[in-house]
Amino acid sequence: ISNRQQVTAPRFSKEQLDALYSGELPFTDYLKLILKDNADQQQHNVTITGGSEKIRYFVSGGYFKESGLFTSNMEYGKKYNLRTSVDGELFEGLTFGVNLALINSISNAPNGAVWNTFKNAWQIDPTENLYSNNDPAYLNQYIGAWDHPLAQISQTLSGYNLTNDKFLTSTFYLNYKVPFVQGLSTKILYAYDNNYSFNKSFRKQYSQYNYDQIAQTQAPFVHNGPSRLNEFFGQGRTNDLQFSMNYQNKIGLHNIN
C-alpha cells in the first residue's frame, strides 16, 4: 500500500507475476488450501400425535447438523431436540397436563480465533513452501514466523474448542372443577427448568520447521505454546409452583370471571 508520504515498491515484479500466472513459478493459494467451496447441512424431524377420548399425546423429535467451511472438517454443529405433551382427564372434573422439552446443542471449532487464521493465510507469501524441504511431515516455518494455516485448522496439531449445552423445560398441572360450586375450578402448576453448559478448550503446542541444508536436519520452532487445557461447567435450576382458583359463570345477561 502506497501513499504520498511513503511509496511502497510492488511485492512482485511483472516477471514474477507472469511466472505465477503461467505456472512456471510454484505458489500456494492458502485461502483455497483451508476453505471449502460449500458446507453441508442436514435436518430430520418426526412428529407423532394420537390419543383417545380421555387422553391425548404429542411427541416431536428433531436432529440438525451442519459442517464448517474449513477443509479439515473439524468444525461442526449438532442439535438434538425432543418435545412431548400429554393431557387428559383422570376422572370427571379432574384434568392433567404434562409438557417436556429437551434441547442438546454440541459444537466444535478451532482453538484459536478464526480471524487470525484468515489473517495468516492472507499474509503468508504464496511462493513460500507449504512444507519444510517439501516433506509433508514437517510444516514450514515462514519468514514472518506466522502460524501455519494447516495447523490452525487441525484438531490434532493445535487443539480444539468444544461446547455442549443442554436445556430442559417442563410443566405439570392439575385442574379440578369443584362440583358443588358451579363455575369454580382450582389449578396447581409446577414448572422445572434445568440449564447445563460445558466447554472444553485445548490449546496444543506444535512445531514448524526450517531445513538446515548443511546439517541436513529439520530445525523446530515452537508455536501455540505452552499447551493448556481449560474446562468450564455451569448449571442453573429454576422451580416454580403456582396455585390458583378461577370462577367463571353466567347469571342472566351477566358474565362473571
Coordinates of C-alpha atoms in Angstrom, one line a residue:
I1 CA 0.0 0.0 0.0
S2 CA 1.5 3.3 -1.0
N3 CA 0.6 6.9 -0.2
R4 CA 2.1 10.4 -0.8
Q5 CA 4.3 10.2 2.3
Q6 CA 5.6 6.7 1.6
V7 CA 5.9 4.9 -1.7
T8 CA 6.0 1.1 -1.3
A9 CA 7.5 -0.9 -4.1
P10 CA 5.3 -3.7 -5.5
R11 CA 5.8 -7.1 -3.7
F12 CA 6.1 -9.0 -7.0
S13 CA 7.7 -7.8 -10.2
K14 CA 5.9 -8.1 -13.6
E15 CA 8.1 -11.0 -14.5
Q16 CA 7.3 -12.9 -11.3
L17 CA 3.5 -12.3 -11.8
D18 CA 3.7 -13.6 -15.3
A19 CA 5.6 -16.7 -14.0
L20 CA 2.9 -17.2 -11.3
Y21 CA 0.1 -16.9 -13.8
S22 CA 1.8 -19.3 -16.3
G23 CA 2.5 -21.8 -13.5
E24 CA 6.3 -21.6 -14.1
L25 CA 6.7 -20.2 -10.5
P26 CA 5.1 -22.6 -8.0
F27 CA 2.8 -21.0 -5.5
T28 CA 0.2 -21.9 -2.8
D29 CA -3.3 -20.4 -2.6
Y30 CA -3.6 -20.5 1.2
L31 CA -7.2 -19.5 1.4
K32 CA -8.2 -22.2 -1.0
L33 CA -6.0 -24.6 1.0
I34 CA -8.0 -24.1 4.2
L35 CA -11.5 -23.3 2.8
K36 CA -14.1 -25.4 1.1
D37 CA -16.5 -24.0 -1.6
N38 CA -19.5 -25.1 0.4
A39 CA -20.7 -26.7 3.7
D40 CA -23.2 -29.5 4.1
Q41 CA -26.3 -29.3 6.2
Q42 CA -28.9 -31.9 7.2
Q43 CA -32.1 -31.8 9.2
H44 CA -34.6 -34.5 10.2
N45 CA -37.8 -34.2 12.1
V46 CA -40.5 -36.7 13.2
T47 CA -43.9 -36.0 14.9
I48 CA -46.4 -38.4 16.4
T49 CA -49.8 -37.5 17.7
G50 CA -52.7 -39.5 18.9
G51 CA -54.8 -40.5 21.9
S52 CA -58.3 -41.3 22.9
E53 CA -61.4 -39.6 24.3
K54 CA -59.8 -39.4 27.7
I55 CA -56.1 -38.8 26.8
R56 CA -54.1 -37.1 24.1
Y57 CA -50.4 -37.0 23.3
F58 CA -47.9 -35.3 21.1
V59 CA -44.3 -36.3 20.5
S60 CA -41.8 -34.5 18.3
G61 CA -38.1 -35.2 17.8
G62 CA -35.5 -33.5 15.6
Y63 CA -31.9 -33.7 14.6
F64 CA -29.8 -30.9 12.9
K65 CA -26.2 -30.9 11.8
E66 CA -24.1 -28.6 9.8
S67 CA -20.4 -28.6 8.9
G68 CA -18.0 -25.7 8.7
L69 CA -16.0 -24.4 5.7
F70 CA -12.6 -25.5 6.8
T71 CA -11.1 -28.3 4.7
S72 CA -10.1 -30.2 7.9
N73 CA -13.8 -30.8 8.7
M74 CA -13.1 -30.2 12.4
E75 CA -15.9 -27.6 12.6
Y76 CA -19.4 -28.8 13.1
G77 CA -22.6 -28.0 14.9
K78 CA -25.2 -30.5 16.1
K79 CA -28.6 -30.1 17.7
Y80 CA -31.0 -32.6 19.1
N81 CA -34.5 -31.7 20.3
L82 CA -37.4 -33.6 21.8
R83 CA -40.8 -32.3 22.8
T84 CA -43.7 -34.2 24.3
S85 CA -47.1 -33.2 25.6
V86 CA -49.7 -35.3 27.3
D87 CA -53.1 -34.1 28.6
G88 CA -56.3 -35.8 29.5
E89 CA -58.9 -36.5 32.1
L90 CA -58.2 -38.7 35.1
F91 CA -61.8 -38.7 36.2
E92 CA -64.8 -36.5 36.0
G93 CA -63.8 -32.9 36.8
L94 CA -60.0 -33.6 37.2
T95 CA -57.7 -33.0 34.2
F96 CA -54.0 -33.0 33.9
G97 CA -51.2 -31.9 31.5
V98 CA -47.5 -32.6 31.1
N99 CA -45.2 -30.7 28.8
L100 CA -41.5 -31.5 28.3
A101 CA -38.8 -30.0 26.0
L102 CA -35.2 -31.1 25.8
I103 CA -32.5 -29.4 23.6
N104 CA -28.9 -30.5 23.3
S105 CA -26.5 -28.4 21.3
I106 CA -22.9 -29.5 20.5
S107 CA -20.3 -27.6 18.6
N108 CA -16.6 -27.9 17.8
A109 CA -14.2 -25.3 16.4
P110 CA -10.5 -24.5 16.2
N111 CA -8.9 -23.4 19.5
G112 CA -7.7 -20.1 18.0
A113 CA -9.7 -17.2 16.6
V114 CA -10.9 -17.7 13.1
W115 CA -10.0 -14.2 12.0
N116 CA -6.3 -14.9 13.0
T117 CA -6.3 -18.0 10.7
F118 CA -7.6 -15.9 7.8
K119 CA -5.0 -13.2 8.6
N120 CA -2.2 -15.6 8.4
A121 CA -3.4 -17.1 5.2
W122 CA -3.5 -13.6 3.7
Q123 CA -0.1 -12.6 4.9
I124 CA 2.0 -15.6 4.0
D125 CA 4.0 -15.2 0.8
P126 CA 2.3 -17.6 -1.7
T127 CA 5.7 -18.5 -3.1
E128 CA 6.9 -19.9 0.2
N129 CA 6.9 -23.7 0.6
L130 CA 4.0 -25.3 2.3
Y131 CA 6.3 -27.9 3.9
S132 CA 9.9 -27.7 5.0
N133 CA 12.1 -29.2 2.4
N134 CA 8.8 -30.3 0.7
D135 CA 8.4 -33.0 3.3
P136 CA 4.7 -33.3 4.4
A137 CA 5.8 -34.5 7.8
Y138 CA 7.3 -31.0 8.6
L139 CA 5.2 -27.8 8.4
N140 CA 7.2 -24.9 7.1
Q141 CA 8.5 -22.1 9.3
Y142 CA 7.6 -19.0 7.4
I143 CA 9.8 -15.9 7.1
G144 CA 7.2 -13.9 9.1
A145 CA 7.0 -16.6 11.7
W146 CA 3.3 -16.9 11.1
D147 CA 1.3 -19.8 12.5
H148 CA 0.8 -22.4 9.8
P149 CA -2.8 -22.3 8.5
L150 CA -3.0 -26.1 8.2
A151 CA -2.0 -26.4 11.9
Q152 CA -4.5 -23.8 12.9
I153 CA -7.4 -25.8 11.5
S154 CA -6.2 -29.1 12.7
Q155 CA -7.6 -30.5 16.0
T156 CA -4.7 -33.0 16.2
L157 CA -2.0 -30.3 15.8
S158 CA -3.3 -27.2 17.6
G159 CA -6.3 -28.2 19.7
Y160 CA -10.0 -27.5 19.7
N161 CA -12.9 -25.7 21.4
L162 CA -15.8 -28.0 22.3
T163 CA -19.1 -26.8 23.7
N164 CA -22.0 -28.9 24.9
D165 CA -25.2 -27.2 26.1
K166 CA -28.4 -28.9 27.4
F167 CA -31.7 -27.3 28.2
L168 CA -34.7 -28.9 29.9
T169 CA -38.0 -27.2 30.4
S170 CA -41.1 -28.8 31.9
T171 CA -44.5 -28.0 33.3
F172 CA -47.1 -30.2 35.1
Y173 CA -50.5 -29.2 36.1
L174 CA -53.8 -30.5 37.6
N175 CA -57.1 -28.7 37.1
Y176 CA -60.1 -29.6 39.2
K177 CA -63.7 -28.3 38.7
V178 CA -65.3 -28.0 42.1
P179 CA -68.6 -30.0 41.8
F180 CA -70.6 -28.1 44.4
V181 CA -69.9 -24.6 43.1
Q182 CA -70.8 -24.1 39.5
G183 CA -68.1 -22.3 37.5
L184 CA -65.4 -22.7 40.2
S185 CA -62.1 -24.5 39.4
T186 CA -58.7 -24.9 41.1
K187 CA -55.4 -25.4 39.4
I188 CA -52.0 -26.3 40.6
L189 CA -49.0 -25.9 38.3
Y190 CA -45.3 -26.9 38.8
A191 CA -42.5 -25.8 36.4
Y192 CA -38.9 -27.1 36.4
D193 CA -36.1 -25.8 34.2
N194 CA -32.5 -27.1 34.1
N195 CA -29.8 -25.4 32.0
Y196 CA -26.4 -27.2 31.7
S197 CA -23.3 -25.8 29.9
F198 CA -19.9 -27.4 29.4
N199 CA -16.9 -26.0 27.5
K200 CA -13.6 -27.7 26.9
S201 CA -10.8 -25.7 25.3
F202 CA -7.5 -27.4 24.5
R203 CA -4.6 -25.3 23.1
K204 CA -1.9 -27.7 21.9
Q205 CA 1.7 -26.8 21.3
Y206 CA 3.2 -27.8 17.9
S207 CA 6.3 -27.1 15.8
Q208 CA 7.1 -25.7 12.4
Y209 CA 10.5 -26.4 10.8
N210 CA 13.3 -24.9 8.7
Y211 CA 15.5 -27.4 6.9
D212 CA 19.2 -26.9 7.5
Q213 CA 20.9 -27.7 4.2
I214 CA 24.4 -28.1 5.8
A215 CA 23.4 -30.3 8.7
Q216 CA 20.6 -31.9 6.7
T217 CA 18.3 -31.7 9.7
Q218 CA 14.9 -30.1 10.4
A219 CA 15.2 -27.2 12.9
P220 CA 12.0 -26.9 15.0
F221 CA 10.3 -23.7 16.0
V222 CA 7.6 -23.9 18.7
H223 CA 4.2 -22.4 18.1
N224 CA 1.0 -22.1 20.1
G225 CA 2.8 -22.9 23.3
P226 CA 2.6 -23.8 26.1
S227 CA -0.1 -26.4 25.8
R228 CA -3.1 -25.6 28.0
L229 CA -6.4 -27.3 28.8
N230 CA -9.4 -25.4 30.2
E231 CA -12.8 -26.7 31.2
F232 CA -15.8 -24.8 32.3
F233 CA -19.1 -26.1 33.7
G234 CA -22.2 -24.2 34.6
Q235 CA -25.7 -25.3 35.7
G236 CA -28.8 -23.4 36.6
R237 CA -32.1 -24.7 38.0
T238 CA -35.5 -23.0 38.3
N239 CA -38.5 -24.2 40.2
D240 CA -41.9 -22.6 40.2
L241 CA -45.1 -23.7 42.0
Q242 CA -48.4 -21.9 41.4
F243 CA -51.8 -22.4 42.9
S244 CA -54.8 -20.6 41.5
M245 CA -58.6 -20.5 41.7
N246 CA -60.9 -19.4 38.9
Y247 CA -64.5 -18.6 38.9
Q248 CA -66.4 -18.3 35.6
N249 CA -70.2 -18.2 35.3
K250 CA -73.1 -16.6 33.6
I251 CA -76.0 -15.2 35.5
G252 CA -78.7 -13.9 33.3
L253 CA -77.1 -11.5 30.9
H254 CA -74.1 -11.0 33.1
N255 CA -70.7 -12.9 32.7
I256 CA -68.7 -13.2 35.9
N257 CA -65.0 -14.2 35.6

